[in-house]
mmCIF file of C-alpha atoms in Angstrom:
data_model
loop_
_atom_site.group_PDB
_atom_site.id
_atom_site.type_symbol
_atom_site.label_atom_id
_atom_site.label_comp_id
_atom_site.label_asym_id
_atom_site.label_seq_id
_atom_site.Cartn_x
_atom_site.Cartn_y
_atom_site.Cartn_z
ATOM 1 C CA UNK A 11 -24.508 18.219 1.844
ATOM 2 C CA UNK A 12 -24.889 14.689 3.150
ATOM 3 C CA UNK A 13 -27.247 11.742 2.673
ATOM 4 C CA UNK A 14 -28.482 9.876 5.736
ATOM 5 C CA UNK A 15 -28.520 6.176 4.842
ATOM 6 C CA UNK A 16 -30.934 4.704 7.359
ATOM 7 C CA UNK A 17 -29.816 1.239 8.421
ATOM 8 C CA UNK A 18 -32.675 0.227 10.690
ATOM 9 C CA UNK A 19 -33.609 -3.403 10.184
ATOM 10 C CA UNK A 20 -30.295 -4.181 8.483
ATOM 11 C CA UNK A 21 -29.719 -7.141 10.794
ATOM 12 C CA UNK A 22 -32.967 -8.668 9.536
ATOM 13 C CA UNK A 23 -32.328 -8.052 5.833
ATOM 14 C CA UNK A 24 -28.527 -8.222 5.783
ATOM 15 C CA UNK A 25 -28.480 -11.623 4.053
ATOM 16 C CA UNK A 26 -30.990 -10.599 1.405
ATOM 17 C CA UNK A 27 -30.891 -8.473 -1.708
ATOM 18 C CA UNK A 28 -32.163 -5.518 0.322
ATOM 19 C CA UNK A 29 -29.152 -5.758 2.609
ATOM 20 C CA UNK A 30 -26.858 -5.870 -0.395
ATOM 21 C CA UNK A 31 -28.645 -2.878 -1.918
ATOM 22 C CA UNK A 32 -27.917 -0.808 1.208
ATOM 23 C CA UNK A 33 -24.198 -1.487 0.792
ATOM 24 C CA UNK A 34 -24.447 -0.633 -2.898
ATOM 25 C CA UNK A 35 -26.104 2.703 -2.149
ATOM 26 C CA UNK A 36 -23.317 3.663 0.227
ATOM 27 C CA UNK A 37 -20.726 2.789 -2.414
ATOM 28 C CA UNK A 38 -22.627 4.610 -5.181
ATOM 29 C CA UNK A 39 -22.957 7.780 -3.141
ATOM 30 C CA UNK A 40 -19.360 7.725 -1.961
ATOM 31 C CA UNK A 41 -17.916 7.052 -5.415
ATOM 32 C CA UNK A 42 -19.905 9.982 -6.771
ATOM 33 C CA UNK A 43 -18.458 12.354 -4.205
ATOM 34 C CA UNK A 44 -21.434 12.569 -1.828
ATOM 35 C CA UNK A 45 -21.125 12.251 1.940
ATOM 36 C CA UNK A 46 -22.981 9.365 3.610
ATOM 37 C CA UNK A 47 -23.945 9.513 7.283
ATOM 38 C CA UNK A 48 -25.713 7.186 9.714
ATOM 39 C CA UNK A 49 -27.738 9.924 11.426
ATOM 40 C CA UNK A 50 -29.351 13.277 10.748
ATOM 41 C CA UNK A 51 -26.698 15.968 10.372
ATOM 42 C CA UNK A 52 -27.110 19.746 9.976
ATOM 43 C CA UNK A 53 -26.277 19.442 6.271
ATOM 44 C CA UNK A 54 -28.419 16.347 5.596
ATOM 45 C CA UNK A 55 -30.488 16.871 2.455
ATOM 46 C CA UNK A 56 -32.239 13.521 2.312
ATOM 47 C CA UNK A 57 -32.661 10.179 4.040
ATOM 48 C CA UNK A 58 -32.578 6.855 2.192
ATOM 49 C CA UNK A 59 -34.953 4.184 3.512
ATOM 50 C CA UNK A 60 -34.819 0.595 2.249
ATOM 51 C CA UNK A 61 -37.044 -1.400 4.585
ATOM 52 C CA UNK A 62 -40.763 -1.310 5.358
ATOM 53 C CA UNK A 63 -40.540 -1.961 9.088
ATOM 54 C CA UNK A 64 -42.320 0.266 11.626
ATOM 55 C CA UNK A 65 -39.074 2.015 12.598
ATOM 56 C CA UNK A 66 -38.656 3.072 8.958
ATOM 57 C CA UNK A 67 -42.023 4.835 9.134
ATOM 58 C CA UNK A 68 -40.902 6.690 12.272
ATOM 59 C CA UNK A 69 -37.680 7.765 10.546
ATOM 60 C CA UNK A 70 -39.610 9.029 7.514
ATOM 61 C CA UNK A 71 -41.950 11.068 9.722
ATOM 62 C CA UNK A 72 -38.998 12.546 11.625
ATOM 63 C CA UNK A 73 -37.370 13.483 8.333
ATOM 64 C CA UNK A 74 -40.505 15.280 7.232
ATOM 65 C CA UNK A 75 -40.682 17.173 10.541
ATOM 66 C CA UNK A 76 -37.079 18.298 9.968
ATOM 67 C CA UNK A 77 -37.796 19.367 6.416
ATOM 68 C CA UNK A 78 -35.622 16.667 4.852
ATOM 69 C CA UNK A 79 -36.459 14.775 1.674
ATOM 70 C CA UNK A 80 -37.335 11.090 1.995
ATOM 71 C CA UNK A 81 -36.006 8.744 -0.701
ATOM 72 C CA UNK A 82 -37.743 5.386 -0.277
ATOM 73 C CA UNK A 83 -36.415 2.367 -2.152
ATOM 74 C CA UNK A 84 -39.206 0.138 -3.423
ATOM 75 C CA UNK A 85 -37.443 -3.219 -3.203
ATOM 76 C CA UNK A 86 -40.574 -5.135 -2.204
ATOM 77 C CA UNK A 87 -43.841 -5.744 -3.992
ATOM 78 C CA UNK A 88 -46.887 -7.809 -3.183
ATOM 79 C CA UNK A 89 -45.986 -9.992 -6.150
ATOM 80 C CA UNK A 90 -42.551 -10.979 -4.823
ATOM 81 C CA UNK A 91 -43.892 -11.402 -1.290
ATOM 82 C CA UNK A 92 -46.024 -14.329 -2.415
ATOM 83 C CA UNK A 93 -44.624 -17.875 -2.276
ATOM 84 C CA UNK A 94 -41.927 -16.808 0.153
ATOM 85 C CA UNK A 95 -42.469 -17.427 3.862
ATOM 86 C CA UNK A 96 -45.077 -19.089 6.047
ATOM 87 C CA UNK A 97 -48.429 -17.375 5.522
ATOM 88 C CA UNK A 98 -47.121 -14.997 2.850
ATOM 89 C CA UNK A 99 -49.848 -15.817 0.311
ATOM 90 C CA UNK A 100 -52.567 -15.100 2.861
ATOM 91 C CA UNK A 101 -50.954 -11.844 3.976
ATOM 92 C CA UNK A 102 -50.013 -10.580 0.509
ATOM 93 C CA UNK A 103 -53.010 -8.197 0.042
ATOM 94 C CA UNK A 104 -52.392 -6.647 3.457
ATOM 95 C CA UNK A 105 -48.701 -6.373 2.619
ATOM 96 C CA UNK A 106 -49.591 -4.408 -0.504
ATOM 97 C CA UNK A 107 -51.590 -1.926 1.597
ATOM 98 C CA UNK A 108 -48.655 -1.527 3.975
ATOM 99 C CA UNK A 109 -46.211 -1.024 1.091
ATOM 100 C CA UNK A 110 -48.460 1.639 -0.420
ATOM 101 C CA UNK A 111 -48.596 3.453 2.928
ATOM 102 C CA UNK A 112 -44.827 3.269 3.461
ATOM 103 C CA UNK A 113 -43.804 4.267 -0.053
ATOM 104 C CA UNK A 114 -46.372 7.049 0.060
ATOM 105 C CA UNK A 115 -44.353 8.671 2.854
ATOM 106 C CA UNK A 116 -41.447 9.160 0.459
ATOM 107 C CA UNK A 117 -40.926 12.320 -1.552
ATOM 108 C CA UNK A 118 -39.548 10.072 -4.251
ATOM 109 C CA UNK A 119 -39.630 6.289 -4.705
ATOM 110 C CA UNK A 120 -36.820 4.382 -6.410
ATOM 111 C CA UNK A 121 -37.385 0.843 -7.646
ATOM 112 C CA UNK A 122 -34.904 -1.324 -9.564
ATOM 113 C CA UNK A 123 -36.546 -1.918 -12.957
ATOM 114 C CA UNK A 124 -39.252 -0.588 -15.281
ATOM 115 C CA UNK A 125 -41.170 -3.776 -14.466
ATOM 116 C CA UNK A 126 -41.265 -3.098 -10.720
ATOM 117 C CA UNK A 127 -42.077 0.537 -11.465
ATOM 118 C CA UNK A 128 -45.158 -0.578 -13.396
ATOM 119 C CA UNK A 129 -46.215 -2.755 -10.462
ATOM 120 C CA UNK A 130 -45.901 0.111 -8.001
ATOM 121 C CA UNK A 131 -47.750 2.446 -10.352
ATOM 122 C CA UNK A 132 -50.637 -0.011 -10.139
ATOM 123 C CA UNK A 133 -50.722 0.488 -6.372
ATOM 124 C CA UNK A 134 -51.944 4.057 -6.851
ATOM 125 C CA UNK A 135 -48.835 5.829 -5.555
ATOM 126 C CA UNK A 136 -49.003 9.577 -6.082
ATOM 127 C CA UNK A 137 -45.296 10.231 -5.601
ATOM 128 C CA UNK A 138 -42.742 10.222 -8.431
ATOM 129 C CA UNK A 139 -41.430 6.702 -8.997
ATOM 130 C CA UNK A 140 -38.152 6.151 -10.856
ATOM 131 C CA UNK A 141 -36.560 2.919 -12.018
ATOM 132 C CA UNK A 142 -32.935 2.728 -10.892
ATOM 133 C CA UNK A 143 -30.871 -0.454 -10.843
ATOM 134 C CA UNK A 144 -29.451 -1.650 -7.540
ATOM 135 C CA UNK A 145 -26.154 -1.868 -9.391
ATOM 136 C CA UNK A 146 -23.256 -4.283 -9.099
ATOM 137 C CA UNK A 147 -19.652 -3.889 -8.017
ATOM 138 C CA UNK A 148 -17.996 -4.796 -11.308
ATOM 139 C CA UNK A 149 -14.549 -4.221 -9.814
ATOM 140 C CA UNK A 150 -15.134 -6.961 -7.250
ATOM 141 C CA UNK A 151 -17.300 -9.291 -9.355
ATOM 142 C CA UNK A 152 -15.282 -10.091 -12.467
ATOM 143 C CA UNK A 153 -14.204 -13.136 -14.491
ATOM 144 C CA UNK A 154 -11.283 -15.128 -13.084
ATOM 145 C CA UNK A 155 -10.532 -18.552 -14.632
ATOM 146 C CA UNK A 156 -8.047 -19.233 -11.832
ATOM 147 C CA UNK A 157 -10.922 -19.473 -9.338
ATOM 148 C CA UNK A 158 -12.226 -22.676 -10.912
ATOM 149 C CA UNK A 159 -9.727 -24.952 -9.179
ATOM 150 C CA UNK A 160 -10.283 -23.317 -5.789
ATOM 151 C CA UNK A 161 -14.050 -23.667 -6.163
ATOM 152 C CA UNK A 162 -13.790 -27.353 -7.101
ATOM 153 C CA UNK A 163 -11.436 -28.140 -4.211
ATOM 154 C CA UNK A 164 -13.646 -26.350 -1.713
ATOM 155 C CA UNK A 165 -16.718 -28.411 -2.571
ATOM 156 C CA UNK A 166 -15.032 -31.700 -3.389
ATOM 157 C CA UNK A 167 -15.861 -31.852 -7.084
ATOM 158 C CA UNK A 168 -14.157 -34.599 -9.047
ATOM 159 C CA UNK A 169 -12.052 -33.740 -12.083
ATOM 160 C CA UNK A 170 -14.755 -34.689 -14.568
ATOM 161 C CA UNK A 171 -17.728 -33.236 -12.642
ATOM 162 C CA UNK A 172 -19.526 -30.128 -13.824
ATOM 163 C CA UNK A 173 -21.335 -27.738 -11.499
ATOM 164 C CA UNK A 174 -24.558 -25.727 -11.762
ATOM 165 C CA UNK A 175 -25.222 -23.112 -9.089
ATOM 166 C CA UNK A 176 -28.073 -20.909 -7.931
ATOM 167 C CA UNK A 177 -28.267 -18.237 -5.243
ATOM 168 C CA UNK A 178 -31.107 -17.024 -3.053
ATOM 169 C CA UNK A 179 -33.383 -17.680 -0.117
ATOM 170 C CA UNK A 180 -34.471 -21.300 0.183
ATOM 171 C CA UNK A 181 -38.077 -20.513 -0.737
ATOM 172 C CA UNK A 182 -40.508 -21.533 -3.460
ATOM 173 C CA UNK A 183 -40.521 -18.138 -5.168
ATOM 174 C CA UNK A 184 -36.813 -18.455 -5.875
ATOM 175 C CA UNK A 185 -37.473 -21.685 -7.756
ATOM 176 C CA UNK A 186 -35.994 -24.111 -5.244
ATOM 177 C CA UNK A 187 -38.454 -26.975 -5.981
ATOM 178 C CA UNK A 188 -37.712 -26.731 -9.705
ATOM 179 C CA UNK A 189 -33.968 -26.542 -9.031
ATOM 180 C CA UNK A 190 -34.218 -29.846 -7.170
ATOM 181 C CA UNK A 191 -36.300 -31.310 -9.990
ATOM 182 C CA UNK A 192 -33.662 -30.205 -12.471
ATOM 183 C CA UNK A 193 -30.969 -31.887 -10.377
ATOM 184 C CA UNK A 194 -32.930 -35.160 -10.401
ATOM 185 C CA UNK A 195 -33.063 -35.015 -14.185
ATOM 186 C CA UNK A 196 -29.275 -34.555 -14.359
ATOM 187 C CA UNK A 197 -27.797 -36.958 -11.763
ATOM 188 C CA UNK A 198 -24.257 -36.758 -13.174
ATOM 189 C CA UNK A 199 -24.056 -32.975 -12.586
ATOM 190 C CA UNK A 200 -23.391 -31.348 -9.218
ATOM 191 C CA UNK A 201 -25.928 -28.711 -8.156
ATOM 192 C CA UNK A 202 -25.127 -26.160 -5.431
ATOM 193 C CA UNK A 203 -27.616 -23.734 -3.864
ATOM 194 C CA UNK A 204 -26.048 -20.781 -2.065
ATOM 195 C CA UNK A 205 -28.289 -19.012 0.425
ATOM 196 C CA UNK A 206 -30.117 -19.607 3.682
ATOM 197 C CA UNK A 207 -33.500 -18.877 5.249
ATOM 198 C CA UNK A 208 -34.465 -19.277 8.890
ATOM 199 C CA UNK A 209 -36.153 -22.721 9.013
ATOM 200 C CA UNK A 210 -38.890 -21.266 11.226
ATOM 201 C CA UNK A 211 -40.036 -19.137 8.287
ATOM 202 C CA UNK A 212 -39.966 -21.846 5.629
ATOM 203 C CA UNK A 213 -43.231 -23.638 4.744
ATOM 204 C CA UNK A 214 -43.312 -27.348 5.603
ATOM 205 C CA UNK A 215 -43.292 -28.459 1.973
ATOM 206 C CA UNK A 216 -40.046 -26.576 1.298
ATOM 207 C CA UNK A 217 -38.377 -27.981 4.399
ATOM 208 C CA UNK A 218 -39.436 -31.450 3.256
ATOM 209 C CA UNK A 219 -38.096 -30.831 -0.254
ATOM 210 C CA UNK A 220 -34.722 -29.801 1.160
ATOM 211 C CA UNK A 221 -34.533 -32.895 3.369
ATOM 212 C CA UNK A 222 -35.368 -35.102 0.368
ATOM 213 C CA UNK A 223 -32.993 -33.394 -2.047
ATOM 214 C CA UNK A 224 -31.200 -35.729 -4.476
ATOM 215 C CA UNK A 225 -27.635 -36.745 -3.590
ATOM 216 C CA UNK A 226 -26.072 -34.540 -6.286
ATOM 217 C CA UNK A 227 -27.339 -31.369 -4.557
ATOM 218 C CA UNK A 228 -25.272 -29.463 -2.009
ATOM 219 C CA UNK A 229 -26.503 -26.599 0.199
ATOM 220 C CA UNK A 230 -23.445 -24.564 1.273
ATOM 221 C CA UNK A 231 -25.772 -22.058 2.988
ATOM 222 C CA UNK A 232 -25.055 -18.364 3.267
ATOM 223 C CA UNK A 233 -21.463 -17.549 2.299
ATOM 224 C CA UNK A 234 -19.482 -14.308 2.318
ATOM 225 C CA UNK A 235 -19.063 -12.321 -0.877
ATOM 226 C CA UNK A 236 -15.553 -13.692 -1.508
ATOM 227 C CA UNK A 237 -16.789 -17.293 -1.566
ATOM 228 C CA UNK A 238 -19.828 -16.305 -3.580
ATOM 229 C CA UNK A 239 -17.606 -14.629 -6.162
ATOM 230 C CA UNK A 240 -15.485 -17.771 -6.284
ATOM 231 C CA UNK A 241 -18.641 -19.801 -7.000
ATOM 232 C CA UNK A 242 -19.696 -17.522 -9.846
ATOM 233 C CA UNK A 243 -16.176 -17.647 -11.269
ATOM 234 C CA UNK A 244 -15.652 -21.368 -10.788
ATOM 235 C CA UNK A 245 -18.972 -23.054 -11.621
ATOM 236 C CA UNK A 246 -20.026 -24.001 -15.138
ATOM 237 C CA UNK A 247 -23.574 -22.578 -15.279
ATOM 238 C CA UNK A 248 -25.674 -20.174 -13.206
ATOM 239 C CA UNK A 249 -29.330 -21.280 -13.282
ATOM 240 C CA UNK A 250 -31.748 -18.826 -11.693
ATOM 241 C CA UNK A 251 -35.253 -20.281 -11.615
ATOM 242 C CA UNK A 252 -36.922 -17.485 -9.627
ATOM 243 C CA UNK A 253 -40.588 -16.856 -10.436
ATOM 244 C CA UNK A 254 -40.638 -13.182 -9.416
ATOM 245 C CA UNK A 255 -38.012 -10.471 -8.923
ATOM 246 C CA UNK A 256 -37.798 -6.702 -8.818
ATOM 247 C CA UNK A 257 -34.350 -7.023 -10.434
ATOM 248 C CA UNK A 258 -32.113 -9.781 -9.105
ATOM 249 C CA UNK A 259 -28.773 -8.556 -7.738
ATOM 250 C CA UNK A 260 -27.392 -12.097 -7.942
ATOM 251 C CA UNK A 261 -28.103 -12.079 -11.683
ATOM 252 C CA UNK A 262 -25.983 -8.947 -12.077
ATOM 253 C CA UNK A 263 -23.208 -10.527 -10.001
ATOM 254 C CA UNK A 264 -23.246 -13.688 -12.110
ATOM 255 C CA UNK A 265 -23.147 -11.728 -15.365
ATOM 256 C CA UNK A 266 -20.308 -9.577 -14.044
ATOM 257 C CA UNK A 267 -18.313 -12.747 -13.284
ATOM 258 C CA UNK A 268 -18.799 -14.126 -16.783
ATOM 259 C CA UNK A 269 -20.613 -17.358 -15.942
ATOM 260 C CA UNK A 270 -23.026 -18.764 -18.589
ATOM 261 C CA UNK A 271 -26.481 -17.825 -17.319
ATOM 262 C CA UNK A 272 -29.975 -19.214 -17.821
ATOM 263 C CA UNK A 273 -32.959 -17.459 -16.254
ATOM 264 C CA UNK A 274 -36.654 -18.097 -15.992
ATOM 265 C CA UNK A 275 -38.453 -16.140 -18.703
ATOM 266 C CA UNK A 276 -40.314 -13.602 -16.539
ATOM 267 C CA UNK A 277 -41.235 -9.959 -17.280
ATOM 268 C CA UNK A 278 -38.639 -8.331 -15.033
ATOM 269 C CA UNK A 279 -35.869 -9.109 -17.526
ATOM 270 C CA UNK A 280 -37.709 -7.710 -20.547
ATOM 271 C CA UNK A 281 -35.876 -4.893 -22.255
ATOM 272 C CA UNK A 282 -32.457 -5.403 -20.693
ATOM 273 C CA UNK A 283 -31.658 -9.125 -20.766
ATOM 274 C CA UNK A 284 -32.471 -10.684 -24.136
ATOM 275 C CA UNK A 285 -32.661 -14.419 -24.799
ATOM 276 C CA UNK A 286 -29.831 -15.578 -27.020
ATOM 277 C CA UNK A 287 -27.968 -12.268 -26.787
ATOM 278 C CA UNK A 288 -27.072 -11.635 -23.128
ATOM 279 C CA UNK A 289 -28.558 -14.686 -21.370
ATOM 280 C CA UNK A 290 -30.597 -17.789 -22.092
ATOM 281 C CA UNK A 291 -34.181 -18.014 -20.840
ATOM 282 C CA UNK A 292 -36.431 -20.973 -20.075
ATOM 283 C CA UNK A 293 -40.104 -21.267 -19.180
ATOM 284 C CA UNK A 294 -40.188 -24.695 -17.525
ATOM 285 C CA UNK A 295 -37.903 -27.349 -16.091
ATOM 286 C CA UNK A 296 -37.607 -29.265 -19.355
ATOM 287 C CA UNK A 297 -36.396 -26.117 -21.107
ATOM 288 C CA UNK A 298 -33.945 -25.415 -18.291
ATOM 289 C CA UNK A 299 -32.605 -28.953 -18.650
ATOM 290 C CA UNK A 300 -32.191 -28.620 -22.411
ATOM 291 C CA UNK A 301 -30.366 -25.282 -22.161
ATOM 292 C CA UNK A 302 -28.178 -26.268 -19.202
ATOM 293 C CA UNK A 303 -27.109 -29.490 -20.923
ATOM 294 C CA UNK A 304 -26.301 -27.577 -24.116
ATOM 295 C CA UNK A 305 -24.265 -25.005 -22.186
ATOM 296 C CA UNK A 306 -22.329 -27.716 -20.361
ATOM 297 C CA UNK A 307 -21.633 -29.446 -23.670
ATOM 298 C CA UNK A 308 -20.524 -26.213 -25.326
ATOM 299 C CA UNK A 309 -23.280 -26.468 -27.925
ATOM 300 C CA UNK A 310 -24.633 -22.927 -27.490
ATOM 301 C CA UNK A 311 -22.989 -19.592 -28.354
ATOM 302 C CA UNK A 312 -20.967 -17.983 -25.569
ATOM 303 C CA UNK A 313 -22.890 -14.910 -24.346
ATOM 304 C CA UNK A 314 -20.687 -14.083 -21.371
ATOM 305 C CA UNK A 315 -19.066 -11.004 -22.945
ATOM 306 C CA UNK A 316 -22.480 -9.506 -23.632
ATOM 307 C CA UNK A 317 -23.583 -10.429 -20.123
ATOM 308 C CA UNK A 318 -20.549 -8.679 -18.662
ATOM 309 C CA UNK A 319 -21.406 -5.590 -20.725
ATOM 310 C CA UNK A 320 -24.956 -5.585 -19.325
ATOM 311 C CA UNK A 321 -23.484 -5.672 -15.811
ATOM 312 C CA UNK A 322 -21.026 -2.865 -16.573
ATOM 313 C CA UNK A 323 -23.911 -0.672 -17.699
ATOM 314 C CA UNK A 324 -25.223 -1.082 -14.144
ATOM 315 C CA UNK A 325 -21.922 -0.583 -12.337
ATOM 316 C CA UNK A 326 -21.995 1.299 -9.048
ATOM 317 C CA UNK A 327 -20.438 4.316 -10.742
ATOM 318 C CA UNK A 328 -23.076 4.372 -13.498
ATOM 319 C CA UNK A 329 -25.912 3.957 -10.991
ATOM 320 C CA UNK A 330 -24.449 6.694 -8.806
ATOM 321 C CA UNK A 331 -24.431 9.181 -11.678
ATOM 322 C CA UNK A 332 -28.020 8.277 -12.523
ATOM 323 C CA UNK A 333 -28.949 8.759 -8.862
ATOM 324 C CA UNK A 334 -27.427 12.242 -8.906
ATOM 325 C CA UNK A 335 -29.554 13.056 -11.976
ATOM 326 C CA UNK A 336 -32.678 12.071 -10.021
ATOM 327 C CA UNK A 337 -31.512 14.119 -7.033
ATOM 328 C CA UNK A 338 -31.204 17.178 -9.249
ATOM 329 C CA UNK A 339 -34.634 16.675 -10.763
ATOM 330 C CA UNK A 340 -36.161 16.298 -7.294
ATOM 331 C CA UNK A 341 -34.185 19.295 -5.933
ATOM 332 C CA UNK A 342 -32.189 17.244 -3.474
ATOM 333 C CA UNK A 343 -29.050 18.428 -5.265
ATOM 334 C CA UNK A 344 -28.730 21.853 -6.940
ATOM 335 C CA UNK A 345 -29.074 21.779 -10.734
ATOM 336 C CA UNK A 346 -26.015 21.687 -12.965
ATOM 337 C CA UNK A 347 -24.769 25.030 -14.291
ATOM 338 C CA UNK A 348 -26.365 25.911 -17.626
ATOM 339 C CA UNK A 349 -23.027 25.467 -19.408
ATOM 340 C CA UNK A 350 -22.728 21.791 -18.404
ATOM 341 C CA UNK A 351 -24.430 18.938 -20.300
ATOM 342 C CA UNK A 352 -27.638 17.706 -18.709
ATOM 343 C CA UNK A 353 -29.133 14.235 -18.950
ATOM 344 C CA UNK A 354 -32.864 13.925 -18.685
ATOM 345 C CA UNK A 355 -33.948 11.711 -15.768
ATOM 346 C CA UNK A 356 -36.831 9.432 -16.682
ATOM 347 C CA UNK A 357 -39.608 9.072 -14.172
#
């Protein structure tokens, strides 16, 4: 059997978490011994769809006509569409209707966390919805103290300077305004934001905030995964101030690399990332400042080993095995022989 991993729209989403998730799915499937194709084949059992563009709808309808199962990944929600691009708040209710239509074409919907599953359940979907992490390549993203010097040289950090990083689109939802506010409160610390968004899509107030960023902030833009790994490995703190996520692949990458991590206290992390045990959480900029300063000073317990463990539990291999369990439950794969142990897949 084979799985058709539909890549339509990948050029548009390639620099986002959705683009990264497509690569992760290919790796998960391959590592678990399944064949991945880029077209319908005679032995194709199912098609994976990750985007909600019109061509994705056409592909889903073609799959149904051919009697193939449609596995639709619910990466997007109305909630994380807000505070993103120009006009997104106005269009959010219509976007929810479109998402419900698209996901409804799937035989099964996969979404990264129990939190995002609850959101989609509220949309009235009548198809089975499972929570399944996007996963993280823990072989590639790993701690490496030797990367610190390379990171500092690359961005011109002085010997005594400490660095706080964040990663994501340059949009309000990702917490960019608060990141800049945090940098103003800590002028002796270097702040680096990795990520890029087409300026034509950014609201005027965000463009203005970027232009008026304090001098201790650097925007390296979008970087390849090698340089991003170097940043996770070489910086002193990862501060992720996002207001809404369905999971946060960059959080998993940071934890896998062993960087001290502080996140905004939002529901998506409930149940798998606990304050004071795997990460630190903050509710406002003052709390972020207090925690970041304490981490830089070494005044808080080191949680990086626990963070790495949380990432390993969501390795590509682990996610791939969980995906196969869902396939068996949804009759995409044949069931295991009765003599083999069976794990119950949770809807």
